[in-house]
PDB file of C-alpha atoms in Angstrom:
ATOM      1  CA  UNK A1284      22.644 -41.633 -59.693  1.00  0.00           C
ATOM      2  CA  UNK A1285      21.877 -45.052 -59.762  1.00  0.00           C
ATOM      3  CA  UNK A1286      19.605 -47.591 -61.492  1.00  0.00           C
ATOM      4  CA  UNK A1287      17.291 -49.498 -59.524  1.00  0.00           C
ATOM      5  CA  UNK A1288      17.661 -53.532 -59.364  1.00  0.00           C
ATOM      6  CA  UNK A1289      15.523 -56.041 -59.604  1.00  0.00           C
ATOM      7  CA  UNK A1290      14.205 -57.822 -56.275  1.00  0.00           C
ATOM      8  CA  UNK A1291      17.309 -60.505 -55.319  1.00  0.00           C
ATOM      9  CA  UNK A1292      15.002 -62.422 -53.500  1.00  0.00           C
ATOM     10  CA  UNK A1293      11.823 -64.490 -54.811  1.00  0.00           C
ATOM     11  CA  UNK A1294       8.635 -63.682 -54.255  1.00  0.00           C
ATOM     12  CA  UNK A1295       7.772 -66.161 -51.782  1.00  0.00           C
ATOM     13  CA  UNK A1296      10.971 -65.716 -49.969  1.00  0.00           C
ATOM     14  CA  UNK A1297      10.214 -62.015 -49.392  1.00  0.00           C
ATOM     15  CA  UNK A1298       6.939 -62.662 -48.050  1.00  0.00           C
ATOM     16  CA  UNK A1299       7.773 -65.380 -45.720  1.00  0.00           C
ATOM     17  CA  UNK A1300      10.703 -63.547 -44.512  1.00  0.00           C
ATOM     18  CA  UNK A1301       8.064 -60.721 -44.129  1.00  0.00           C
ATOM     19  CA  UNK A1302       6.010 -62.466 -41.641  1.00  0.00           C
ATOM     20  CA  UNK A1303       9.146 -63.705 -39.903  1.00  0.00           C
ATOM     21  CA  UNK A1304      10.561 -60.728 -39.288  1.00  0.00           C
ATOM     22  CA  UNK A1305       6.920 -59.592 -38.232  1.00  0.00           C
ATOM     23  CA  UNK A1306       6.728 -62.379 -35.483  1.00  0.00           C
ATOM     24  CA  UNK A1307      10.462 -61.658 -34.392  1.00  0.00           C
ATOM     25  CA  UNK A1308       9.617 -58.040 -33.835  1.00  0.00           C
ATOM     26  CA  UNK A1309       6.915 -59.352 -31.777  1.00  0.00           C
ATOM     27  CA  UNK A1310       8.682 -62.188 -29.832  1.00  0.00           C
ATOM     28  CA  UNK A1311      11.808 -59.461 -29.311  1.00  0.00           C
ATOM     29  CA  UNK A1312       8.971 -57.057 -27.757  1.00  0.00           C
ATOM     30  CA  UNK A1313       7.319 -59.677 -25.378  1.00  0.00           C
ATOM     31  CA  UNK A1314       9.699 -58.466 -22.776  1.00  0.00           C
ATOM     32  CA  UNK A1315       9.536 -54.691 -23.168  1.00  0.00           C
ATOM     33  CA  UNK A1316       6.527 -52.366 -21.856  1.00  0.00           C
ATOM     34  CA  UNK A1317       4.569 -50.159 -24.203  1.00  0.00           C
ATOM     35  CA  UNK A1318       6.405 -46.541 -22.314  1.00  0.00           C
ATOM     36  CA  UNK A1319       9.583 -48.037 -22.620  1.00  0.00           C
ATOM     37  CA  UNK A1320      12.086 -45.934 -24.669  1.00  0.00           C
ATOM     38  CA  UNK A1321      13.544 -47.324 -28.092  1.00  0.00           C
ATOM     39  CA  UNK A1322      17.200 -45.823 -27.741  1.00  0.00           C
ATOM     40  CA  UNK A1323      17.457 -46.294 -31.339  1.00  0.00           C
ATOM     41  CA  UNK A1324      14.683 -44.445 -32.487  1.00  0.00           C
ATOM     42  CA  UNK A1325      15.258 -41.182 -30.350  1.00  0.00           C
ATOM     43  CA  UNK A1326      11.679 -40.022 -29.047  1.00  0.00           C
ATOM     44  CA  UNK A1327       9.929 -43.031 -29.179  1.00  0.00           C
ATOM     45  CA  UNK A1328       8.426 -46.041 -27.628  1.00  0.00           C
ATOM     46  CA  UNK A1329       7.925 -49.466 -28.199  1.00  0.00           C
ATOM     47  CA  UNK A1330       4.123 -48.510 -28.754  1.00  0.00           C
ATOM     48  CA  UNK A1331       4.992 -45.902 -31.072  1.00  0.00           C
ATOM     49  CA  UNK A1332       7.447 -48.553 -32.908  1.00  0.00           C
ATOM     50  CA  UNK A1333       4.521 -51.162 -33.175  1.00  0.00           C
ATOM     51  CA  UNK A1334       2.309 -48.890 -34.526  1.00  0.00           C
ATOM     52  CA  UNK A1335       4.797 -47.513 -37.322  1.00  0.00           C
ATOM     53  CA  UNK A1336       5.261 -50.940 -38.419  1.00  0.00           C
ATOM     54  CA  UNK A1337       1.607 -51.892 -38.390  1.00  0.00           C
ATOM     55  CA  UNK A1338       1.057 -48.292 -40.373  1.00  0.00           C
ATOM     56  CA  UNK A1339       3.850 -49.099 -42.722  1.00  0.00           C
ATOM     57  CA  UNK A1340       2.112 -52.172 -43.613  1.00  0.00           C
ATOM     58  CA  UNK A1341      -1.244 -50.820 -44.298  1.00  0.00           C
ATOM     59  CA  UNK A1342       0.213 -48.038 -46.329  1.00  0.00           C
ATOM     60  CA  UNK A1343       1.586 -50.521 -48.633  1.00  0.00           C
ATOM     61  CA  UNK A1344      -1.405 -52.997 -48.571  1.00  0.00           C
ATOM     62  CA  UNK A1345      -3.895 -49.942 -49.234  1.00  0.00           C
ATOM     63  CA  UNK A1346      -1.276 -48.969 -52.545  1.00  0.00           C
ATOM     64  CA  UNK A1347      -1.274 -52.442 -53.929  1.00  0.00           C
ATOM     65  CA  UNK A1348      -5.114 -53.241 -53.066  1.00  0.00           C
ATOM     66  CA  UNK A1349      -6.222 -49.806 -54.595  1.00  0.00           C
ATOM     67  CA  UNK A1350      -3.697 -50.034 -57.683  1.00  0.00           C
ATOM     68  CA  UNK A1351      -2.252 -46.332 -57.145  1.00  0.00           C
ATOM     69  CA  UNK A1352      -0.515 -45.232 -59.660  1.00  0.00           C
ATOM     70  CA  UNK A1353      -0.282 -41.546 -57.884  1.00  0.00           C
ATOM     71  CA  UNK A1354       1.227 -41.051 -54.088  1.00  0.00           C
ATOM     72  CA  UNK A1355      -1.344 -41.759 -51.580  1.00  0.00           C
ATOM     73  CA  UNK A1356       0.319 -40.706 -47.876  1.00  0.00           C
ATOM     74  CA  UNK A1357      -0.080 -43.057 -45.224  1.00  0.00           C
ATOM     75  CA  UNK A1358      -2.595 -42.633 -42.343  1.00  0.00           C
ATOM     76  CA  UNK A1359      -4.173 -39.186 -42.082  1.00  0.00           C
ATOM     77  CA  UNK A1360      -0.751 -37.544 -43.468  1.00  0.00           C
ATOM     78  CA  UNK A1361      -3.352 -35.743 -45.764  1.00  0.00           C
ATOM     79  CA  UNK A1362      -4.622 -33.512 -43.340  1.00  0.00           C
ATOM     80  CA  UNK A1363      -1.418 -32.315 -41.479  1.00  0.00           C
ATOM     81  CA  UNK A1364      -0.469 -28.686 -42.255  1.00  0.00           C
ATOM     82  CA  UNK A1365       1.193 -27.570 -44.677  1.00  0.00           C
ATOM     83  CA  UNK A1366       4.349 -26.305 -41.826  1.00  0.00           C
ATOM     84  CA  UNK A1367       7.151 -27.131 -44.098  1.00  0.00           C
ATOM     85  CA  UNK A1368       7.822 -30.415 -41.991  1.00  0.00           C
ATOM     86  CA  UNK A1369       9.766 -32.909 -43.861  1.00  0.00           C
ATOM     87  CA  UNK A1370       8.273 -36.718 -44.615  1.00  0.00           C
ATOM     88  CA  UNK A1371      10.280 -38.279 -42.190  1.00  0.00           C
ATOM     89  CA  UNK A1372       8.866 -35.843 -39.239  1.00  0.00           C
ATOM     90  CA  UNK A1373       5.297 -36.166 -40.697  1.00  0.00           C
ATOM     91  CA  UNK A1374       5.788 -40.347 -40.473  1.00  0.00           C
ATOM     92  CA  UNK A1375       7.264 -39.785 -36.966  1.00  0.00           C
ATOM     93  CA  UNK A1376       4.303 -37.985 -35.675  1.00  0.00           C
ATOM     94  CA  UNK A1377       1.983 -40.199 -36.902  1.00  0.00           C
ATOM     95  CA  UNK A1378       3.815 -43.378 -35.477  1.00  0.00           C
ATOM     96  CA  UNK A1379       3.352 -41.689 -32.302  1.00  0.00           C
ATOM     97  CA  UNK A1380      -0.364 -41.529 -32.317  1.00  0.00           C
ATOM     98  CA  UNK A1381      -2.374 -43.455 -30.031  1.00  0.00           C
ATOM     99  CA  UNK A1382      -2.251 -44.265 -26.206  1.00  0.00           C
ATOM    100  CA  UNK A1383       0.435 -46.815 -24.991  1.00  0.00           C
ATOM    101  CA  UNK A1384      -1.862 -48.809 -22.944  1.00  0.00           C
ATOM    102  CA  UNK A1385      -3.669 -50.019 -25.922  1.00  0.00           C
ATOM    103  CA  UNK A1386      -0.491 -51.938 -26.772  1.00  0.00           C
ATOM    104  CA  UNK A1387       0.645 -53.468 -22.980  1.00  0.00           C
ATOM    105  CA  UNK A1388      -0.683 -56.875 -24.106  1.00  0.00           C
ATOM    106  CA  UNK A1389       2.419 -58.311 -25.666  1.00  0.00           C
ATOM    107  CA  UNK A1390      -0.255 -60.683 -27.122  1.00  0.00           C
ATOM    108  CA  UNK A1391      -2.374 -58.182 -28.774  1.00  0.00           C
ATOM    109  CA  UNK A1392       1.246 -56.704 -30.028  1.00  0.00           C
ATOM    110  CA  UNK A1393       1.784 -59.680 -31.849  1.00  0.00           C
ATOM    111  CA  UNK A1394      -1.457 -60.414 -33.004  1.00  0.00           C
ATOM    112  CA  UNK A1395      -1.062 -56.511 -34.297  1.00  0.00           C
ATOM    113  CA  UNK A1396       1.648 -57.148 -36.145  1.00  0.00           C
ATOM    114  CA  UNK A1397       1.063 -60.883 -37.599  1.00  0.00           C
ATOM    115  CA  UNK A1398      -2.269 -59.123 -39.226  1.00  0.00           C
ATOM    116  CA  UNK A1399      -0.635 -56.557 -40.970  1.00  0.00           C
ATOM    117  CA  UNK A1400       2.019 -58.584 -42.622  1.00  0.00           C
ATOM    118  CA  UNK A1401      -0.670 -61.332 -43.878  1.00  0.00           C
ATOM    119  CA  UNK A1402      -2.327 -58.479 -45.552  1.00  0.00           C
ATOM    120  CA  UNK A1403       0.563 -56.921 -47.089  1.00  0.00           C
ATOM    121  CA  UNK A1404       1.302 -60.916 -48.195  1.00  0.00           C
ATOM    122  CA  UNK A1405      -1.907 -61.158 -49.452  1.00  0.00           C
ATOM    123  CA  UNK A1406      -1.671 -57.765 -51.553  1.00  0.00           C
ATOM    124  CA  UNK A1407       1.169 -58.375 -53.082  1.00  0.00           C
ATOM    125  CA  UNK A1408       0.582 -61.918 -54.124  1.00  0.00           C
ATOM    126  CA  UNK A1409      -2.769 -60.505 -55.612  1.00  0.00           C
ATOM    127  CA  UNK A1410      -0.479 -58.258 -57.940  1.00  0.00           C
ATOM    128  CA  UNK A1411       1.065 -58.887 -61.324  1.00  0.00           C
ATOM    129  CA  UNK A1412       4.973 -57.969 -61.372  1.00  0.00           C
ATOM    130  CA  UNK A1413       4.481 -55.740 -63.880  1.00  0.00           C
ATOM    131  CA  UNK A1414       1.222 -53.934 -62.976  1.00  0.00           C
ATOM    132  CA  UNK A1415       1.991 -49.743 -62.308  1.00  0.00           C
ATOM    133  CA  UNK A1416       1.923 -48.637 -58.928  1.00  0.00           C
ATOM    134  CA  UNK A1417       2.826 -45.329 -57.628  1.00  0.00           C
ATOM    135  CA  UNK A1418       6.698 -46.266 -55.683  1.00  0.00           C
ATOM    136  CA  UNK A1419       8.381 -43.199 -53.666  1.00  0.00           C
ATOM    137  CA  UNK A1420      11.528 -44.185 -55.912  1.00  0.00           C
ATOM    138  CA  UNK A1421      13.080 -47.252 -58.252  1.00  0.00           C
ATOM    139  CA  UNK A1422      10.682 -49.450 -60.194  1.00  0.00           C
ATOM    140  CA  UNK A1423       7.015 -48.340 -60.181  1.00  0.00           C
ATOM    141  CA  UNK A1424       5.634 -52.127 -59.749  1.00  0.00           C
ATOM    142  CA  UNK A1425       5.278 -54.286 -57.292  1.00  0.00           C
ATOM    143  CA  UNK A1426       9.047 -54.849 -57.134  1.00  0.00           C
ATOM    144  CA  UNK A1427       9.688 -52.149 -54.602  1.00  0.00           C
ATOM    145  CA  UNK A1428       7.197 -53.020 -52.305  1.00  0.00           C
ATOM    146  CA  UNK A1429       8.544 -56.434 -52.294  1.00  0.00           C
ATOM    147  CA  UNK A1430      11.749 -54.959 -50.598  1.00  0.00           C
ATOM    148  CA  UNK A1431      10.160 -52.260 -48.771  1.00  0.00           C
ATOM    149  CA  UNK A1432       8.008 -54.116 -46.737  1.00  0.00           C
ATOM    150  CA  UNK A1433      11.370 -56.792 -45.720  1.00  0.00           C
ATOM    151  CA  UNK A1434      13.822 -53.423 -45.079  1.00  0.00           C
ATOM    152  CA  UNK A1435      11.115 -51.738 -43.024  1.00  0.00           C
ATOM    153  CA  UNK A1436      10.171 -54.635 -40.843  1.00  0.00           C
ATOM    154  CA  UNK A1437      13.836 -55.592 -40.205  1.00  0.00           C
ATOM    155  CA  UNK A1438      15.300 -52.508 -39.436  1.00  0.00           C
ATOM    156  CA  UNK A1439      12.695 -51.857 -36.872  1.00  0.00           C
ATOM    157  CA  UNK A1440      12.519 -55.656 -35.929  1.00  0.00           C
ATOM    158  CA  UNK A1441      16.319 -54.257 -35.027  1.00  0.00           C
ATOM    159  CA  UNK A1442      15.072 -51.461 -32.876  1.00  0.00           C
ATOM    160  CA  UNK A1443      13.377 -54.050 -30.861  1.00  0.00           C
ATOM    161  CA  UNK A1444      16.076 -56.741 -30.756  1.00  0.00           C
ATOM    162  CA  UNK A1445      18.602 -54.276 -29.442  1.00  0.00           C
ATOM    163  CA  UNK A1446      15.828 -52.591 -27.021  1.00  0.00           C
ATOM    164  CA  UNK A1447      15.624 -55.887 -25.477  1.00  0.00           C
ATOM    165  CA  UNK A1448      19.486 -56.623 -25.273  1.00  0.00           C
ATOM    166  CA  UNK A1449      19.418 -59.082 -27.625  1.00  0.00           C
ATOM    167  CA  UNK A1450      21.726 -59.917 -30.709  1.00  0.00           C
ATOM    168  CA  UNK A1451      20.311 -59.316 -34.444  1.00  0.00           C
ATOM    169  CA  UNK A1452      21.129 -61.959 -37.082  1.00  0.00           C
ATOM    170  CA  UNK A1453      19.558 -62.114 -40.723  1.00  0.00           C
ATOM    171  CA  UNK A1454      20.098 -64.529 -43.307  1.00  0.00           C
ATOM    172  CA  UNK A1455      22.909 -63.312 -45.121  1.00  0.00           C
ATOM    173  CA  UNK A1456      20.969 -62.772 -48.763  1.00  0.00           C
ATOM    174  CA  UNK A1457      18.047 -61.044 -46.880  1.00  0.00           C
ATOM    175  CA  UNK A1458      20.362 -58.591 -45.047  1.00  0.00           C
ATOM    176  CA  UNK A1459      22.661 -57.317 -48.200  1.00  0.00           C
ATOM    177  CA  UNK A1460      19.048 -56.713 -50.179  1.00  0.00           C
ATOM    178  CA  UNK A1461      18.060 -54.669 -47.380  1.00  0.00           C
ATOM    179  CA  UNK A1462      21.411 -52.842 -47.323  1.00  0.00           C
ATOM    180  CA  UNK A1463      21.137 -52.572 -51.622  1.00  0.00           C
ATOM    181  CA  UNK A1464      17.798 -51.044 -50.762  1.00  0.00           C
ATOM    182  CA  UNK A1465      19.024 -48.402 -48.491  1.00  0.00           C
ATOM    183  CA  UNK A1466      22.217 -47.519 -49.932  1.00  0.00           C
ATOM    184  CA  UNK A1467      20.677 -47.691 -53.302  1.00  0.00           C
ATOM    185  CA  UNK A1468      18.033 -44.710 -52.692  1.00  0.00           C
ATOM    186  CA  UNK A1469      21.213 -42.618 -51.933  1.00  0.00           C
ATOM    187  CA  UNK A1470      21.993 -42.196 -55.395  1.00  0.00           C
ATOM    188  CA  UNK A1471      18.076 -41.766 -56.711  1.00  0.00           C
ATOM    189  CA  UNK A1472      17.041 -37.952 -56.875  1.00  0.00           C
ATOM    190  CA  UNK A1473      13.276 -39.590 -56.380  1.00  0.00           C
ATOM    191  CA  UNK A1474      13.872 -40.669 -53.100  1.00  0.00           C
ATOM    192  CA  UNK A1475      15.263 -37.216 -52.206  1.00  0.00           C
ATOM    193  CA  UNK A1476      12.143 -36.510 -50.203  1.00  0.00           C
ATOM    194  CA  UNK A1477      11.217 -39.532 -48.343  1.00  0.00           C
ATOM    195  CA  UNK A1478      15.423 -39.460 -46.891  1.00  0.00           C
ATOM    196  CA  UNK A1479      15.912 -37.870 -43.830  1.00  0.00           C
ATOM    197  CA  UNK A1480      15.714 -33.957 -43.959  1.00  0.00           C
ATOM    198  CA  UNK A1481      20.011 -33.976 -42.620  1.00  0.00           C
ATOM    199  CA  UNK A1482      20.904 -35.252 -46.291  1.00  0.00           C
ATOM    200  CA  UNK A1483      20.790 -32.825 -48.006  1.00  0.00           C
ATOM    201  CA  UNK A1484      24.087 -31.948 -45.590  1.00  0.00           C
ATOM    202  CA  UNK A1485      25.382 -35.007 -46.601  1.00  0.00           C
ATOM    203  CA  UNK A1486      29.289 -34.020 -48.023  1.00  0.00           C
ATOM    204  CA  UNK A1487      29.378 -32.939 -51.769  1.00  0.00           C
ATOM    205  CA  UNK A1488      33.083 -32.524 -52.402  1.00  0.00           C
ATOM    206  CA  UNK A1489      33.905 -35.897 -54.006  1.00  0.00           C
ATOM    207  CA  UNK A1490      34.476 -37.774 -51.378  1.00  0.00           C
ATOM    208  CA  UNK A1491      34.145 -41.643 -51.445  1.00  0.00           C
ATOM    209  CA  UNK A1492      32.967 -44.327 -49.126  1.00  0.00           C
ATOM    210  CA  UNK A1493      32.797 -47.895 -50.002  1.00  0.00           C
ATOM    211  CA  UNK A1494      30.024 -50.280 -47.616  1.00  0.00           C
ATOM    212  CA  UNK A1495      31.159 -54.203 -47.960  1.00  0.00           C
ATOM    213  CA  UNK A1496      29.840 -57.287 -46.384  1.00  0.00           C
ATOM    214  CA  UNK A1497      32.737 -59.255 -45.262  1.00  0.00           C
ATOM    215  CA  UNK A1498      31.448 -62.594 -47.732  1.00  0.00           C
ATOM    216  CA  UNK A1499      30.015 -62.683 -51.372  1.00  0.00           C
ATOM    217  CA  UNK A1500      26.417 -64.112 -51.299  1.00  0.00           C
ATOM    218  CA  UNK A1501      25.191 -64.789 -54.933  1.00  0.00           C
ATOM    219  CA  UNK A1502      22.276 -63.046 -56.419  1.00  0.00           C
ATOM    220  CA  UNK A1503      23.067 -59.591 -55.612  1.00  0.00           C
ATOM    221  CA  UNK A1504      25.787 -57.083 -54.722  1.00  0.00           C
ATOM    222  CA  UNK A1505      27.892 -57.112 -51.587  1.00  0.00           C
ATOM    223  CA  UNK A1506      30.012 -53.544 -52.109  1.00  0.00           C
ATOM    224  CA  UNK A1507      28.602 -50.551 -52.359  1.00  0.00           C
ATOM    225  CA  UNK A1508      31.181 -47.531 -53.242  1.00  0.00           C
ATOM    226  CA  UNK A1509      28.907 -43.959 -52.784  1.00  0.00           C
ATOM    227  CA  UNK A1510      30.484 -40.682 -54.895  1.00  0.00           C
ATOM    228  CA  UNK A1511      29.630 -37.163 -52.772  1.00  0.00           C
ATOM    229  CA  UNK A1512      29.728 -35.832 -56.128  1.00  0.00           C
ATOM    230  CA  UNK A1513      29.080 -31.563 -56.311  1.00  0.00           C
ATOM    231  CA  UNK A1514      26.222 -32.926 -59.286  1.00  0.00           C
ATOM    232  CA  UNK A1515      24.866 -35.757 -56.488  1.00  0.00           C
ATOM    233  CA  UNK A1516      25.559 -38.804 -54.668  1.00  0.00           C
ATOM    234  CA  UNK A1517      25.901 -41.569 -57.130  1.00  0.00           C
ATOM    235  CA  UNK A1518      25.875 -45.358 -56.039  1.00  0.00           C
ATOM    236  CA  UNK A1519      28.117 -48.119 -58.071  1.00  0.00           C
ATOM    237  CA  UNK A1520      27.245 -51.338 -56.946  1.00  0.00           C
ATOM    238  CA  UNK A1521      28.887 -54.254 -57.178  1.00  0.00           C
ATOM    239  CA  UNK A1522      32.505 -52.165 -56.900  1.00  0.00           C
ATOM    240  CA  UNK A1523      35.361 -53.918 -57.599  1.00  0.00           C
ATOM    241  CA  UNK A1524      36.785 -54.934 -54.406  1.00  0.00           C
ATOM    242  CA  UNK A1525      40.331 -53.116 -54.738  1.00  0.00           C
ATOM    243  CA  UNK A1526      38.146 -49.600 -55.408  1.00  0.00           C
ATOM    244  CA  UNK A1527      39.595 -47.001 -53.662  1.00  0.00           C
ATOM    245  CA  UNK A1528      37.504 -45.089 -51.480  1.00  0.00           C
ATOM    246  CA  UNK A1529      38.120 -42.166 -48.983  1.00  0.00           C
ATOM    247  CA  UNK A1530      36.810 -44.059 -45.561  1.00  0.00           C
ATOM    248  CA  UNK A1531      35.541 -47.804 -45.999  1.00  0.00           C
ATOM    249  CA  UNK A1532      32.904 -49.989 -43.742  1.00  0.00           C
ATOM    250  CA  UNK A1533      32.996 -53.801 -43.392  1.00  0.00           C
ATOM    251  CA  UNK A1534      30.931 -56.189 -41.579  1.00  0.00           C
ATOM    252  CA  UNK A1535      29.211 -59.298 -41.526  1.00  0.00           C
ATOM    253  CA  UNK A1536      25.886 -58.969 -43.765  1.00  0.00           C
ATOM    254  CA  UNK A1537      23.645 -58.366 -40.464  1.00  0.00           C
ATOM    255  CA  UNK A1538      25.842 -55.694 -38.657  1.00  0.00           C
ATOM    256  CA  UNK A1539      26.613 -54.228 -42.268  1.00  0.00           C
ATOM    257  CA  UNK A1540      22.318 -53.137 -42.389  1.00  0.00           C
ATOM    258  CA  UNK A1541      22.769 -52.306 -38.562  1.00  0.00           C
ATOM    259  CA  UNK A1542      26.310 -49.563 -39.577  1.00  0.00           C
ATOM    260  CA  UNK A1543      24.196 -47.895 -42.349  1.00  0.00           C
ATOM    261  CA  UNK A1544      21.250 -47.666 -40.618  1.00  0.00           C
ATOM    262  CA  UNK A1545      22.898 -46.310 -37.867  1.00  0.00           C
ATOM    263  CA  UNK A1546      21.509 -49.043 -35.578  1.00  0.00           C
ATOM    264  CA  UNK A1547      25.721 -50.298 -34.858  1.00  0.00           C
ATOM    265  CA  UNK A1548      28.313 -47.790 -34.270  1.00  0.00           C
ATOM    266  CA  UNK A1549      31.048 -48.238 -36.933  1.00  0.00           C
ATOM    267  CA  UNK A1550      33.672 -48.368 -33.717  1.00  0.00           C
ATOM    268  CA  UNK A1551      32.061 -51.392 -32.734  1.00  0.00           C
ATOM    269  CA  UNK A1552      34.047 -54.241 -33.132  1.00  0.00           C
ATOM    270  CA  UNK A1553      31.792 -56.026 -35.104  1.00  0.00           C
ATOM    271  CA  UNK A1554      32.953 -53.451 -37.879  1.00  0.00           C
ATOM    272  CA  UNK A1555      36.271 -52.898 -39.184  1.00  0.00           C
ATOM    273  CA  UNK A1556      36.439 -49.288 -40.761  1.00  0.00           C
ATOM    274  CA  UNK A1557      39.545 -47.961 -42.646  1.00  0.00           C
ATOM    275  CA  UNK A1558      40.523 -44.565 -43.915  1.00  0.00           C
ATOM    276  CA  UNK A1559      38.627 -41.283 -42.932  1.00  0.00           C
ATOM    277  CA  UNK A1560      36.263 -42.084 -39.922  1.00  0.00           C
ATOM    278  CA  UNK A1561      35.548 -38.343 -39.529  1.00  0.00           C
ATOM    279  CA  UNK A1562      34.146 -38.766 -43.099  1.00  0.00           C
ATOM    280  CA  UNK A1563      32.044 -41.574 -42.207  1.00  0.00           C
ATOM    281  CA  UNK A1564      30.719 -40.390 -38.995  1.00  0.00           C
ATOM    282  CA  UNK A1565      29.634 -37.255 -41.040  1.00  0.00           C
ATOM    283  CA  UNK A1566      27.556 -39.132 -44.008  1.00  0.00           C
ATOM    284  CA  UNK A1567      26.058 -41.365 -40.952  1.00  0.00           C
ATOM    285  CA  UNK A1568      25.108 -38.161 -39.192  1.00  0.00           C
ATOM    286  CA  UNK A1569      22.965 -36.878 -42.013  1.00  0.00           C
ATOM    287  CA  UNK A1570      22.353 -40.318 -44.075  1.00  0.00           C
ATOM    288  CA  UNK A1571      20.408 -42.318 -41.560  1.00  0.00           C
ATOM    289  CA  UNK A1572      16.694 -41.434 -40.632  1.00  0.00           C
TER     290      UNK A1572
END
C-alpha cells in the first residue's frame, strides 16, 4: 500500500496547466481527421479521444458542482448492463459514442475541449480544499481532482502529440506529479477497480521495479520503487536512490509519464532500463490501461 500525497502543484498552477494541456491537445489534433486511428489507444479515433477527454471533464465538473460524496459514473455508465465488463471497458465504450463527423471541424474540436476545461476550472475553484467528495481512490477532497483532471488531459494530450508525429515535452514538476499519480494508485487497494482489468496479472512474487526521473525537481518525489508483494503491490516513494530493485526505468520527467503509461517503449532510447526487462515488459503489459 501506499498513502496518498498532497497535490505538489498549486492550485492555480494545476488549473492553468489544465487548460494548456486542453489547447495543446487541440492544436496537436488540428492536423489529424476525426476516423483517423490513435495507435496509442488501440481501437480508437481521434473523435473518440476528444470526446473521452471532454467526458472526463464533465464527470469531474458534475462531482465537484453536485458535492458527491457517493460514486456517480460518468455519462450514461448507469444504464449499461450489468455483463461483468470492467470500468476501463465501460469508459472505452462510452468514449466511443457519437458520429466522427460531428468532430471534423478542428475548430469546433478545440472549442470542445477549451469549454470543458473552463468548467472543470471553474468547479474546482468554487470548492473548499477540504470539502468531501466522493474520489475513486486517495484523498476524498478536492485534492484528487486537482491531479486527475492534469494526468488525464496530458496523457491523452500525448495520444495526440504522438498521433501527429510530434515530440511531447511537460514541465518537469507537472510531469513527475502525473507519474506520482499513476504509479501511486498501484499500491491503493481503492483504485483496484478503476486500473485496467490485466492487473490483477500484474507479478506477485516479490519482485521489484524502481521508476526514476533522470533530475530531482523539488516539491515532490522523483523515484518510485513498486514491491509485487504476494499481500499487494506497495509503492515507496521517494526511494533512496541506491535501492535495489529487480529491473529499473529512467528517463527525463516527460518520457518517464510516456514509459509508465505505456505511451514510450522502455527500448527507446530516450529510456535507459537496467536489470530484468522481461520483468518490466510484464508489469507494463498488465499495468497500463
Amino acid at each position: 500500500m501506499t498513502a496518498p500525497t498532497r497535490p505538489r502543484l498549486a492550485l492555480p498552477r494545476y488549473t492553468s496547466e489544465l487548460r494548456r494541456e486542453a489547447a495543446r491537445l487541440a492544436h496537436a489534433a488540428r492536423g489529424i481527421g476525426p476516423d483517423e486511428p490513435v495507435p496509442t489507444c488501440p481501437g480508437w479515433t481521434l473523435a473518440d479521444l476528444v470526446r473521452h477527454v471532454r467526458q472526463g471533464h464533465d464527470w469531474a465538473t458534475t462531482i465537484l458542482t453536485g458535492r458527491n460524496t457517493a460514486f456517480l459514473p460518468p455519462g450514461d455508465l448507469t444504464c449499461a448492463p450489468e455483463d461483468g465488463r470492467s470500468w476501463t471497458e465501460r469508459v472505452v465504450e462510452l468514449g466511443a459514442r457519437g458520429p466522427a463527423g460531428a468532430l471534423a471541424d478542428p475548430g469546433r474540436r478545440a472549442r470542445l475541449l477549451a469549454e470543458g476545461a473552463d468548467r472543470l476550472v471553474a468547479a474546482l475553484d468554487g470548492v473548499g480544499p477540504e470539502v468531501p467528495l466522493w474520489a475513486p481512490h486517495g484523498r476524498q477532497n478536492k485534492g484528487f481532482w486537482l491531479r486527475w483532471a492534469l494526468y488525464e488531459t496530458a496523457v491523452h494530450r500525448a495520444d495526440a502529440v504522438l498521433t501527429a508525429g510530434l515530440p511531447f515535452e511537460m514541465d518537469a514538476d507537472a510531469a513527475l506529479d502525473c507519474v506520482d499519480f499513476c504509479l501511486g494508485a498501484f499500491g491503493e487497494p481503492a483504485a483496484r477497480p478503476f486500473l485496467s482489468p490485466r492487473f490483477a496479472r500484474v507479478p506477485r512474487g516479490g519482485e521489484t521495479l524502481s521508476f526514476r526521473s533522470d533530475r530531482a525537481v523539488p516539491g515532490g518525489p522523483a523515484h518510485w520503487l513498486i514491491t509485487c508483494a504476494a499481500q499487494g503491490v506497495r509503492v515507496v516513494r521517494d526511494a533512496p536512490a541506491g535501492a535495489p530493485a529487480d529491473a529499473t526505468v529512467i528517463a527525463a520527467p516527460s518520457d518517464l509519464l510516456l514509459v509508465v503509461k505505456g505511451r514510450l517503449r522502455p527500448r527507446s532510447p530516450r529510456a535507459t532500463v537496467l536489470g530484468d526487462r522481461a520483468l518490466l515488459d510484464r508489469w507494463l503489459a498488465h499495468a497500463v490501461s
